[in-house]
Short mmCIF file of C-alpha atoms in Angstrom, two decimals:
data_model
loop_
_atom_site.label_atom_id
_atom_site.label_comp_id
_atom_site.label_asym_id
_atom_site.label_seq_id
_atom_site.Cartn_x
_atom_site.Cartn_y
_atom_site.Cartn_z
CA MET A 1 48.29 4.99 -20.43
CA ASN A 2 46.44 5.45 -23.80
CA VAL A 3 42.77 4.14 -24.72
CA ILE A 4 42.77 1.77 -26.83
CA HIS A 5 40.62 2.20 -29.48
CA LEU A 6 37.92 -0.21 -30.86
CA SER A 7 37.10 -0.70 -34.63
CA MET A 8 34.09 -1.54 -35.87
CA LEU A 9 35.90 -5.20 -36.83
CA ASP A 10 36.12 -5.09 -33.00
CA LEU A 11 33.02 -5.13 -32.45
CA GLY A 12 32.31 -7.21 -34.92
CA LEU A 13 34.59 -10.18 -33.43
CA ALA A 14 32.14 -9.53 -30.06
CA ALA A 15 28.87 -9.63 -32.51
CA LEU A 16 29.84 -12.88 -33.28
CA LEU A 17 29.65 -14.52 -30.34
CA VAL A 18 26.13 -12.91 -29.76
CA LEU A 19 25.48 -14.78 -33.05
CA LEU A 20 26.86 -17.50 -31.73
CA LEU A 21 24.67 -18.15 -28.63
CA ALA A 22 21.28 -17.22 -31.30
CA LEU A 23 22.22 -20.11 -33.80
CA LEU A 24 23.03 -22.48 -30.18
CA SER A 25 19.78 -21.36 -28.88
CA PHE A 26 18.54 -22.05 -32.55
CA VAL A 27 19.52 -25.53 -32.36
CA MET A 28 18.60 -25.90 -28.24
CA ARG A 29 15.06 -24.99 -29.25
CA LEU A 30 15.04 -22.24 -27.09
CA GLN A 31 12.90 -19.55 -28.98
CA LEU A 32 15.13 -16.95 -28.02
CA GLU A 33 17.16 -16.64 -30.86
CA ARG A 34 14.64 -13.56 -32.31
CA GLN A 35 14.85 -11.78 -28.90
CA ILE A 36 18.20 -11.97 -28.80
CA LEU A 37 18.80 -10.26 -32.30
CA ILE A 38 16.30 -8.10 -31.77
CA SER A 39 18.11 -6.96 -28.72
CA ALA A 40 21.21 -6.79 -29.69
CA ALA A 41 20.86 -4.88 -32.24
CA ARG A 42 18.58 -2.43 -30.29
CA THR A 43 21.54 -1.94 -27.63
CA THR A 44 23.84 -0.79 -30.93
CA VAL A 45 21.36 1.11 -32.43
CA GLN A 46 20.11 3.16 -29.11
CA LEU A 47 23.65 2.85 -28.09
CA LEU A 48 25.32 4.53 -31.40
CA LEU A 49 22.26 7.62 -30.92
CA ILE A 50 23.31 8.32 -27.26
CA GLY A 51 26.74 8.37 -28.13
CA LEU A 52 25.58 10.81 -30.62
CA VAL A 53 23.35 12.90 -28.92
CA LEU A 54 26.20 13.21 -25.91
CA LYS A 55 29.46 14.09 -28.84
CA SER A 56 26.86 17.13 -29.53
CA LEU A 57 26.05 17.98 -25.91
CA PHE A 58 29.94 17.88 -24.95
CA ALA A 59 30.25 20.14 -27.85
CA SER A 60 27.47 22.46 -27.13
CA SER A 61 27.77 22.53 -23.03
CA SER A 62 24.65 24.64 -23.36
CA LEU A 63 22.26 24.59 -19.52
CA LEU A 64 19.00 24.71 -21.97
CA TRP A 65 20.61 21.13 -23.89
CA ILE A 66 21.69 19.79 -21.12
CA SER A 67 18.35 19.93 -18.52
CA LEU A 68 15.79 19.14 -21.43
CA MET A 69 17.89 15.49 -22.19
CA ALA A 70 17.76 14.90 -18.58
CA PHE A 71 13.98 15.95 -18.56
CA VAL A 72 13.67 13.30 -21.54
CA MET A 73 15.76 10.83 -18.93
CA LEU A 74 13.45 11.69 -15.83
CA ALA A 75 10.57 11.13 -18.55
CA VAL A 76 11.23 7.24 -19.53
CA ALA A 77 12.52 6.44 -16.20
CA GLY A 78 9.10 7.60 -15.26
CA ARG A 79 6.98 5.34 -17.39
CA GLU A 80 9.29 2.47 -16.73
CA VAL A 81 8.79 3.11 -13.43
CA MET A 82 4.50 2.70 -13.95
CA ARG A 83 5.18 -0.36 -16.84
CA ARG A 84 6.77 -2.39 -13.70
CA GLN A 85 4.10 -2.47 -11.33
CA LYS A 86 1.48 -4.35 -11.50
CA ARG A 87 -1.63 -2.10 -10.51
CA PRO A 88 0.28 1.27 -10.77
CA PHE A 89 -2.24 3.94 -10.01
CA SER A 90 -4.59 4.59 -13.09
CA GLY A 91 -4.81 9.01 -14.50
CA TRP A 92 -2.00 11.36 -14.02
CA TRP A 93 -0.60 9.19 -10.84
CA GLY A 94 0.33 6.12 -12.28
CA TYR A 95 3.10 8.88 -13.83
CA GLY A 96 3.52 11.65 -11.40
CA LEU A 97 3.87 9.66 -8.77
CA GLY A 98 6.99 7.95 -9.45
CA SER A 99 8.39 11.02 -11.81
CA LEU A 100 7.72 13.30 -8.73
CA SER A 101 9.74 11.36 -6.45
CA MET A 102 12.11 10.35 -8.61
CA PHE A 103 13.31 14.29 -9.51
CA VAL A 104 13.04 15.66 -5.96
CA SER A 105 15.62 12.98 -5.30
CA SER A 106 17.94 12.03 -7.45
CA PHE A 107 17.72 15.84 -9.16
CA ALA A 108 19.06 17.47 -5.06
CA THR A 109 21.81 14.23 -5.07
CA ALA A 110 23.05 15.38 -8.03
CA ILE A 111 22.23 18.07 -7.79
CA PHE A 112 24.48 18.50 -4.70
CA ALA A 113 27.71 16.37 -5.54
CA LEU A 114 28.20 18.58 -8.53
CA LEU A 115 27.75 21.72 -7.15
CA VAL A 116 29.41 20.54 -3.32
CA VAL A 117 31.35 17.53 -3.28
CA ILE A 118 32.64 17.42 -7.42
CA GLY A 119 33.06 21.36 -7.91
CA THR A 120 33.49 20.96 -11.63
CA GLU A 121 33.02 24.28 -13.64
CA PRO A 122 30.37 25.23 -15.29
CA TRP A 123 28.20 23.14 -11.98
CA TYR A 124 26.68 21.34 -15.29
CA LEU A 125 29.15 20.54 -17.42
CA PRO A 126 27.68 17.43 -19.21
CA GLN A 127 30.55 15.66 -19.08
CA TYR A 128 30.36 15.20 -15.14
CA SER A 129 26.19 15.74 -14.57
CA ILE A 130 24.74 13.36 -17.37
CA PRO A 131 26.26 10.21 -16.30
CA LEU A 132 25.86 10.80 -13.14
CA LEU A 133 22.15 12.58 -13.48
CA GLY A 134 21.60 8.46 -15.60
CA MET A 135 23.90 6.67 -12.70
CA MET A 136 21.35 8.36 -10.24
CA LEU A 137 18.17 7.49 -12.06
CA GLY A 138 18.86 4.18 -13.25
CA ASN A 139 18.99 3.53 -9.38
CA THR A 140 15.73 5.53 -7.85
CA MET A 141 13.87 4.11 -10.97
CA ASN A 142 14.90 0.31 -9.58
CA GLY A 143 14.24 1.24 -6.03
CA VAL A 144 10.69 3.46 -6.82
CA ALA A 145 9.75 0.68 -9.14
CA LEU A 146 10.25 -2.06 -6.46
CA ALA A 147 8.82 -0.53 -3.69
CA LEU A 148 5.21 1.12 -5.11
CA ASP A 149 4.92 -2.17 -6.75
CA ARG A 150 5.07 -3.42 -3.03
CA LEU A 151 3.05 -1.40 -1.91
CA THR A 152 -0.33 -1.69 -4.63
CA SER A 153 0.36 -4.93 -4.79
CA SER A 154 0.12 -5.30 -0.67
CA ALA A 155 -2.63 -3.40 -0.18
CA TRP A 156 -5.30 -5.28 -3.11
CA GLN A 157 -4.40 -8.53 -1.52
CA GLN A 158 -4.13 -7.25 2.83
CA ARG A 159 -7.97 -4.93 1.76
CA ALA A 160 -9.50 -6.99 4.12
CA VAL A 161 -7.17 -6.17 6.96
CA ILE A 162 -6.24 -2.83 6.35
CA GLU A 163 -10.61 -2.48 6.75
CA THR A 164 -10.62 -4.24 9.82
CA ARG A 165 -7.45 -1.81 10.98
CA LEU A 166 -9.46 1.44 10.16
CA SER A 167 -12.73 -0.40 11.85
CA LEU A 168 -10.80 -0.63 14.81
CA GLY A 169 -10.21 2.91 14.81
CA GLN A 170 -6.59 3.25 13.39
CA GLU A 171 -5.52 6.11 11.56
CA TRP A 172 -4.60 5.71 7.90
CA SER A 173 -1.41 6.09 8.87
CA GLU A 174 -0.94 2.89 11.48
CA ALA A 175 -3.50 1.05 9.44
CA ILE A 176 -0.96 0.55 6.47
CA ALA A 177 2.70 0.93 8.20
CA ASP A 178 3.73 -2.24 8.20
CA ILE A 179 3.15 -2.50 4.65
CA SER A 180 4.57 0.58 4.15
CA ARG A 181 7.23 -0.18 6.63
CA ASP A 182 7.67 -3.27 4.16
CA SER A 183 7.56 -0.98 0.88
CA LEU A 184 10.65 0.60 2.48
CA ARG A 185 12.48 -2.24 2.57
CA THR A 186 11.70 -4.18 -0.71
CA GLY A 187 13.19 -0.82 -2.54
CA MET A 188 16.24 0.24 -0.56
CA LEU A 189 17.75 -3.51 -0.35
CA PRO A 190 18.88 -3.04 -3.38
CA ILE A 191 21.63 -0.61 -3.32
CA ILE A 192 22.25 -1.85 0.67
CA ASN A 193 23.37 -4.97 -0.96
CA ALA A 194 25.05 -3.77 -3.48
CA MET A 195 27.49 -1.58 -0.99
CA ALA A 196 28.27 -4.64 1.09
CA ALA A 197 29.12 -6.17 -2.51
CA ALA A 198 31.31 -3.79 -3.91
CA GLY A 199 34.32 -4.80 -4.59
CA ILE A 200 34.26 -7.98 -3.68
CA VAL A 201 31.88 -10.22 -5.47
CA SER A 202 31.02 -7.34 -8.10
CA LEU A 203 33.45 -4.44 -9.56
CA PRO A 204 30.81 -2.02 -10.60
CA GLY A 205 30.34 -0.62 -13.56
CA MET A 206 31.16 2.72 -13.60
CA MET A 207 35.28 2.45 -12.27
CA THR A 208 35.58 -1.04 -14.56
CA GLY A 209 35.05 1.48 -17.35
CA GLN A 210 37.03 4.28 -15.84
CA ILE A 211 40.27 1.57 -15.23
CA LEU A 212 39.33 0.45 -18.88
CA SER A 213 40.01 3.90 -19.63
CA GLY A 214 43.16 4.42 -18.45
CA THR A 215 41.92 6.40 -14.72
CA PRO A 216 44.49 5.18 -11.67
CA PRO A 217 42.77 2.63 -9.41
CA LEU A 218 42.99 4.63 -6.53
CA GLU A 219 40.86 7.64 -8.51
CA ALA A 220 38.13 5.39 -9.71
CA VAL A 221 37.56 4.03 -6.93
CA LYS A 222 37.46 6.81 -5.11
CA TYR A 223 34.45 8.80 -7.51
CA GLN A 224 32.83 4.85 -7.50
CA ILE A 225 32.48 5.36 -3.51
CA LEU A 226 31.15 8.87 -3.64
CA ILE A 227 28.10 7.61 -7.00
CA MET A 228 27.61 4.25 -4.70
CA PHE A 229 26.57 6.95 -1.40
CA MET A 230 24.61 9.27 -4.08
CA ILE A 231 22.79 6.24 -5.14
CA ALA A 232 22.11 5.33 -1.76
CA ALA A 233 20.64 8.47 -0.49
CA GLY A 234 18.76 9.68 -3.54
CA THR A 235 17.20 5.45 -3.47
CA GLY A 236 16.51 5.82 -0.28
CA PHE A 237 15.23 9.22 -0.65
CA ALA A 238 13.02 8.58 -3.65
CA THR A 239 11.36 5.48 -2.06
CA VAL A 240 10.64 6.57 1.01
CA ILE A 241 8.79 10.34 -0.84
CA ALA A 242 7.09 7.86 -3.51
CA THR A 243 6.41 5.29 -0.76
CA TRP A 244 4.63 7.63 1.98
CA LEU A 245 2.66 10.23 -1.13
CA GLY A 246 1.92 6.26 -2.92
CA ALA A 247 -0.01 4.97 1.20
CA ARG A 248 -2.19 8.57 1.87
CA ARG A 249 -3.19 8.14 -2.30
CA LEU A 250 -4.64 4.87 -0.86
CA PHE A 251 -7.15 6.55 0.85
CA ASP A 252 -9.67 9.49 0.84
CA VAL A 253 -10.24 12.37 3.02
CA ARG A 254 -12.02 10.56 5.13
CA GLN A 255 -9.48 7.53 5.11
CA ARG A 256 -11.68 4.67 3.57
CA LEU A 257 -8.95 3.01 1.70
CA SER A 258 -9.86 3.79 -2.25
CA LEU A 259 -8.31 0.80 -3.97
CA TYR A 260 -10.45 2.32 -7.41
CA ARG A 261 -7.38 4.77 -7.47
CA LEU A 262 -5.62 1.62 -8.99
CA SER A 263 -5.67 1.23 -12.60
CA GLY A 264 -7.65 -2.40 -13.06
CA SER A 265 -8.80 -2.63 -10.06
CA GLY A 266 -12.46 -3.30 -10.92
CA VAL A 267 -13.56 -1.92 -7.47
CA LYS A 268 -17.04 -0.67 -8.07
CA MET B 1 -25.59 6.64 26.98
CA SER B 2 -25.41 7.94 23.04
CA THR B 3 -28.01 7.52 19.54
CA LEU B 4 -27.17 7.91 16.01
CA ASN B 5 -29.22 9.41 14.02
CA VAL B 6 -29.17 7.52 10.27
CA ILE B 7 -30.89 10.61 7.88
CA ASP B 8 -30.97 9.28 4.20
CA LEU B 9 -28.16 6.77 3.63
CA ALA B 10 -27.69 5.44 0.64
CA VAL B 11 -24.63 3.51 -1.08
CA LEU B 12 -24.89 2.38 -4.56
CA ASP B 13 -28.70 1.25 -5.36
CA ILE B 14 -29.84 0.51 -1.84
CA GLN B 15 -32.64 3.43 -1.92
CA PRO B 16 -32.18 6.38 0.91
CA ALA B 17 -32.69 4.68 4.51
CA SER B 18 -33.17 6.70 7.75
CA PHE B 19 -33.28 5.14 10.81
CA THR B 20 -32.40 6.19 14.19
CA LEU B 21 -31.04 3.70 17.47
CA GLN B 22 -32.40 4.59 20.70
CA ALA B 23 -29.79 4.61 23.30
CA GLY B 24 -29.37 0.87 24.89
CA GLU B 25 -31.62 -0.02 21.84
CA CYS B 26 -31.02 -3.06 20.08
CA VAL B 27 -31.73 -3.27 16.05
CA GLY B 28 -31.59 -6.65 14.49
CA LEU B 29 -31.29 -6.12 10.53
CA SER B 30 -31.84 -9.01 7.79
CA GLY B 31 -32.26 -9.39 4.65
CA PRO B 32 -30.98 -11.75 1.66
CA SER B 33 -27.81 -12.32 1.18
CA GLY B 34 -26.15 -9.52 -1.73
CA GLU B 35 -29.13 -6.99 -0.67
CA GLY B 36 -26.22 -4.72 0.87
CA LYS B 37 -26.80 -5.22 4.87
CA SER B 38 -22.76 -5.18 5.06
CA LEU B 39 -22.46 -1.82 2.56
CA LEU B 40 -24.97 -0.43 4.94
CA LEU B 41 -22.94 -0.99 7.93
CA ARG B 42 -19.95 -0.36 6.75
CA ALA B 43 -21.49 3.61 5.19
CA ILE B 44 -22.64 4.31 8.84
CA ALA B 45 -19.20 3.18 9.71
CA ASP B 46 -17.60 5.79 7.40
CA LEU B 47 -15.35 3.05 5.37
CA ILE B 48 -17.24 3.23 2.45
CA PRO B 49 -18.05 6.61 0.53
CA HIS B 50 -22.16 7.09 0.69
CA ARG B 51 -24.73 10.06 0.26
CA GLY B 52 -26.76 10.60 3.41
CA THR B 53 -25.69 12.07 7.11
CA VAL B 54 -25.24 9.60 10.33
CA THR B 55 -24.74 11.52 13.21
CA LEU B 56 -23.99 10.75 16.58
CA ASP B 57 -25.52 12.23 19.47
CA GLY B 58 -26.01 14.89 17.27
CA VAL B 59 -22.63 15.25 15.88
CA ASP B 60 -22.46 14.96 12.08
CA CYS B 61 -19.47 12.00 11.48
CA LYS B 62 -18.36 14.61 9.06
CA ASN B 63 -17.18 16.96 11.76
CA ILE B 64 -15.39 14.00 13.46
CA ASN B 65 -11.50 12.84 12.59
CA PRO B 66 -12.84 9.15 10.93
CA ALA B 67 -9.88 7.09 12.64
CA GLN B 68 -12.01 8.53 16.07
CA TRP B 69 -15.57 8.33 14.65
CA ARG B 70 -14.82 4.76 13.91
CA ARG B 71 -13.53 4.12 17.02
CA ARG B 72 -16.95 5.33 18.86
CA VAL B 73 -19.44 3.59 15.80
CA GLY B 74 -17.22 0.15 16.49
CA LEU B 75 -17.94 -1.94 13.13
CA LEU B 76 -17.88 -6.00 13.87
CA LEU B 77 -17.07 -7.41 10.43
CA PRO B 78 -18.07 -11.03 9.50
CA GLU B 79 -14.95 -12.08 8.68
CA SER B 80 -11.94 -11.24 11.42
CA HIS B 81 -8.22 -10.30 10.08
CA TRP B 82 -5.47 -9.77 11.99
CA TRP B 83 -2.40 -8.15 11.26
CA SER B 84 -0.39 -9.63 14.10
CA ASP B 85 1.01 -13.37 14.95
CA ARG B 86 0.08 -13.12 18.55
CA VAL B 87 -3.63 -12.43 20.09
CA GLY B 88 -2.42 -9.89 22.63
CA ASP B 89 -0.79 -7.29 20.05
CA HIS B 90 -4.31 -6.70 19.41
CA PHE B 91 -5.38 -5.48 22.21
CA PRO B 92 -4.63 -1.96 23.68
CA VAL B 93 -6.25 -2.90 26.36
CA ARG B 94 -7.03 -6.12 28.41
CA GLU B 95 -10.40 -6.42 30.07
CA MET B 96 -9.81 -10.07 31.88
CA ASP B 97 -14.20 -9.85 32.87
CA ARG B 98 -14.73 -10.42 28.95
CA VAL B 99 -12.39 -12.87 28.06
CA THR B 100 -13.54 -15.23 30.93
CA ALA B 101 -16.90 -14.42 29.87
CA LEU B 102 -17.18 -15.19 26.35
CA GLY B 103 -14.60 -18.51 27.23
CA PHE B 104 -11.17 -17.84 27.52
CA ASP B 105 -8.24 -17.53 30.35
CA GLU B 106 -5.64 -14.77 30.50
CA THR B 107 -2.76 -17.21 28.81
CA VAL B 108 -5.51 -16.43 24.95
CA PHE B 109 -3.13 -12.98 24.92
CA ASP B 110 -0.03 -15.51 23.99
CA TRP B 111 -1.95 -17.56 21.04
CA GLN B 112 -0.71 -17.52 17.53
CA VAL B 113 -4.07 -16.07 15.68
CA SER B 114 -2.98 -18.79 12.91
CA ARG B 115 -3.35 -21.05 15.52
CA CYS B 116 -6.54 -20.46 16.43
CA SER B 117 -9.93 -21.80 15.02
CA SER B 118 -12.52 -19.40 12.70
CA GLY B 119 -14.88 -19.63 16.07
CA GLU B 120 -12.22 -18.53 18.39
CA LYS B 121 -11.03 -16.10 15.95
CA GLN B 122 -14.70 -14.44 15.87
CA ARG B 123 -15.24 -14.17 19.78
CA LEU B 124 -11.94 -12.54 19.86
CA ALA B 125 -12.51 -10.21 17.32
CA LEU B 126 -15.56 -9.20 19.33
CA LEU B 127 -13.02 -8.74 22.59
CA ARG B 128 -10.95 -6.42 20.43
CA LEU B 129 -13.81 -4.54 19.47
CA LEU B 130 -14.89 -4.12 23.06
CA ALA B 131 -11.79 -2.81 23.87
CA ASN B 132 -12.25 0.31 22.66
CA GLN B 133 -15.35 1.00 24.47
CA PRO B 134 -16.97 2.22 21.35
CA GLN B 135 -20.40 3.95 21.98
CA VAL B 136 -22.62 2.52 18.91
CA LEU B 137 -22.14 -1.27 18.45
CA LEU B 138 -22.78 -2.54 14.67
CA LEU B 139 -22.48 -6.23 14.02
CA ASP B 140 -22.33 -7.70 11.37
CA GLU B 141 -23.32 -11.83 11.42
CA PRO B 142 -21.32 -11.95 15.03
CA SER B 143 -21.63 -15.44 15.89
CA ALA B 144 -21.60 -16.88 12.05
CA SER B 145 -19.39 -19.59 12.83
CA LEU B 146 -20.30 -20.11 16.32
CA ASP B 147 -21.28 -23.90 18.36
CA PRO B 148 -24.19 -23.40 20.18
CA LYS B 149 -23.39 -22.40 23.52
CA SER B 150 -20.01 -19.96 22.44
CA VAL B 151 -23.36 -17.65 20.78
CA ASP B 152 -25.28 -17.75 24.31
CA ARG B 153 -22.10 -16.53 25.62
CA LEU B 154 -21.78 -14.09 23.22
CA GLU B 155 -25.54 -12.76 23.38
CA SER B 156 -25.34 -12.29 26.50
CA LEU B 157 -21.50 -10.55 26.78
CA ILE B 158 -22.84 -8.24 23.81
CA LYS B 159 -26.07 -7.40 26.26
CA ILE B 160 -23.94 -6.59 29.43
CA TYR B 161 -21.98 -4.37 27.29
CA ARG B 162 -24.61 -2.80 25.78
CA GLU B 163 -26.91 -2.01 29.62
CA GLN B 164 -24.11 -1.04 31.03
CA MET B 165 -23.16 1.47 28.31
CA ALA B 166 -26.55 2.36 27.55
CA CYS B 167 -25.19 1.21 24.15
CA PRO B 168 -27.49 1.26 20.70
CA VAL B 169 -26.68 -2.45 18.86
CA LEU B 170 -27.04 -2.67 15.20
CA TRP B 171 -27.09 -6.77 14.73
CA VAL B 172 -27.29 -7.94 11.31
CA SER B 173 -28.20 -12.32 11.54
CA HIS B 174 -29.43 -14.58 8.81
CA ASP B 175 -31.08 -16.11 12.26
CA PRO B 176 -34.48 -14.98 12.75
CA ALA B 177 -34.50 -16.88 16.56
CA GLN B 178 -31.50 -15.48 16.72
CA LEU B 179 -32.82 -11.52 16.28
CA ALA B 180 -36.17 -12.60 17.65
CA ARG B 181 -34.65 -13.12 21.17
CA VAL B 182 -31.94 -10.37 20.94
CA ALA B 183 -33.48 -7.18 19.22
CA ASP B 184 -36.19 -4.91 20.29
CA ARG B 185 -37.13 -4.30 16.89
CA GLN B 186 -36.03 -5.04 13.60
CA LEU B 187 -35.52 -3.73 10.10
CA ARG B 188 -35.25 -5.76 6.63
CA LEU B 189 -33.36 -4.42 3.51
CA ALA B 190 -35.06 -6.20 0.62
CA HIS B 191 -35.71 -4.71 -3.26
CA LYS B 192 -32.84 -2.23 -2.05
CA GLN B 193 -35.55 -0.43 -0.12
CA LEU B 194 -35.21 -0.67 4.38
CA GLN B 195 -38.22 -1.09 6.24
CA ALA B 196 -39.25 -1.98 9.88
CA ALA B 197 -39.94 -5.81 9.91
CA ALA B 198 -43.36 -6.68 10.45
#
C-alpha cells in the first residue's frame, strides 16, 4: 500500500471546514473566530516549519544537530511546565525543576528504547529518535505540570495544616506526605487512563498515523504498545522526581515551610 | 526538668528579646494584637526564620534536628488544624487520664474531626500536643474558644503537666485575669519590644 500524497488543494478543502467553523462562531457570536483563524494559521506555519527542520535533520543525521533539536524541545517543554502552574517556584527553580526531571526521565527512557528495544543504527537515527522524544516530552510535560501545579497550590492552601504537622514534630516529608501523594496521583493518572482506554475508546494518534501511511496494523500496534509503555514509565519517573524535588524545595534547611520560594507568594 | 534560654531572639521588626523559662515556671505573655506574640512563639519553635539563639538545657536549637526540637519545644497554635478524618489518627499514644481530665471519654478517638466544635478541637489539639511529651510548652491562646468550665479544666490539666514534668510554660493570652491565675510572672510585647510586665 502506497501513501496517497496530499495536494495543496486537499489541504485547502480541509481549511474550508475551519473557515466554516469560524463563520459559525461569528454568526453565533461566540467571539472565537479570531482565535480559530489565528490558531489554524499557527498550526499551518509551525508544522510546515518543523517539516522543513525535520527534512534537513533527517538528511544530515548528525548527532550534534539532533542533540540541539532535542534540547530546544526540552527547553520549550520546561517553559510550558512553568507556564501551566499557578504558583511555580520563583527564579531558576521554576524553570529548572520541570526541565531537570523531564530531562532525566524522558531522555533516559528514549535512549533506552532506541538502544535496547528498537536497536536503530545509529542509535540516534533521527526518524526514530526525534518523534520518540517528542512523544515522551509531550506526555511527560503534562504529567509534571499537573503534579507540580497540584503540589504548589495544595501546599499554599494547606499551609496551616503543614505547619501544624511540623509543630507536632513531624519531619518535612511526613508533613507534606498526603499532598505529595496526591500530586503524584494527579500527574500519573492521565497516562494510566490513556493506557486503559487505548484501542477501545481512542485510537492513539501515532498508530493511526502509521496505519494511514501504510504500515500493517499489527506492526503499528506493536509500536504503539512500546510507546505507551515508554510514555507511562517516563511520565511516572519524571513526576516522582519533580514532586520529590519540589516538596523538598518547599522547606528550608531547618525544615520550615518556605512558601516565599513560590512566585507571586507575597509572603513576608 | 528543662530550662529554655532565649538570647537576642529577633523576628522581622521585633526588637531582640532575651529571657529564660526556668524548669516548672509559667510565664504569661500579653500585648496588643498584631505585635508579634505568635511570631515569637513560632520562632522559638523554629517554625520561621529568626535571628538570635534559643537553647534547651544548654543545647542550641541549631544543633538539633528540627523535627526533634519541635517535639521537645511543643507549640500549640491558636487555631487547630487536622489532616485526617478521624480524631484518633492524630494521636501517637492515647493517655486516658488526660482525655478524661478535659471532659472526653475513650470514644473521642473514633469521632470525625469535621463534626467537632471549635472548642472541642481546641481541647483535642492540646491533648494531641501533650501526647508528644514536650519538655517545654508554648501556648498561643489555648482557651480562646472555650466555655468557662472547659477553661478551668484546661488550666488545671496544664498545671498538672507542668508540675509533673517540671516543664516551663510560655502562655499567650488576652485575658489578664487568666494570666494572673496561671502565670508566675508576666512579659508584655508592645511597641515591638518585649518587657517584664508590672
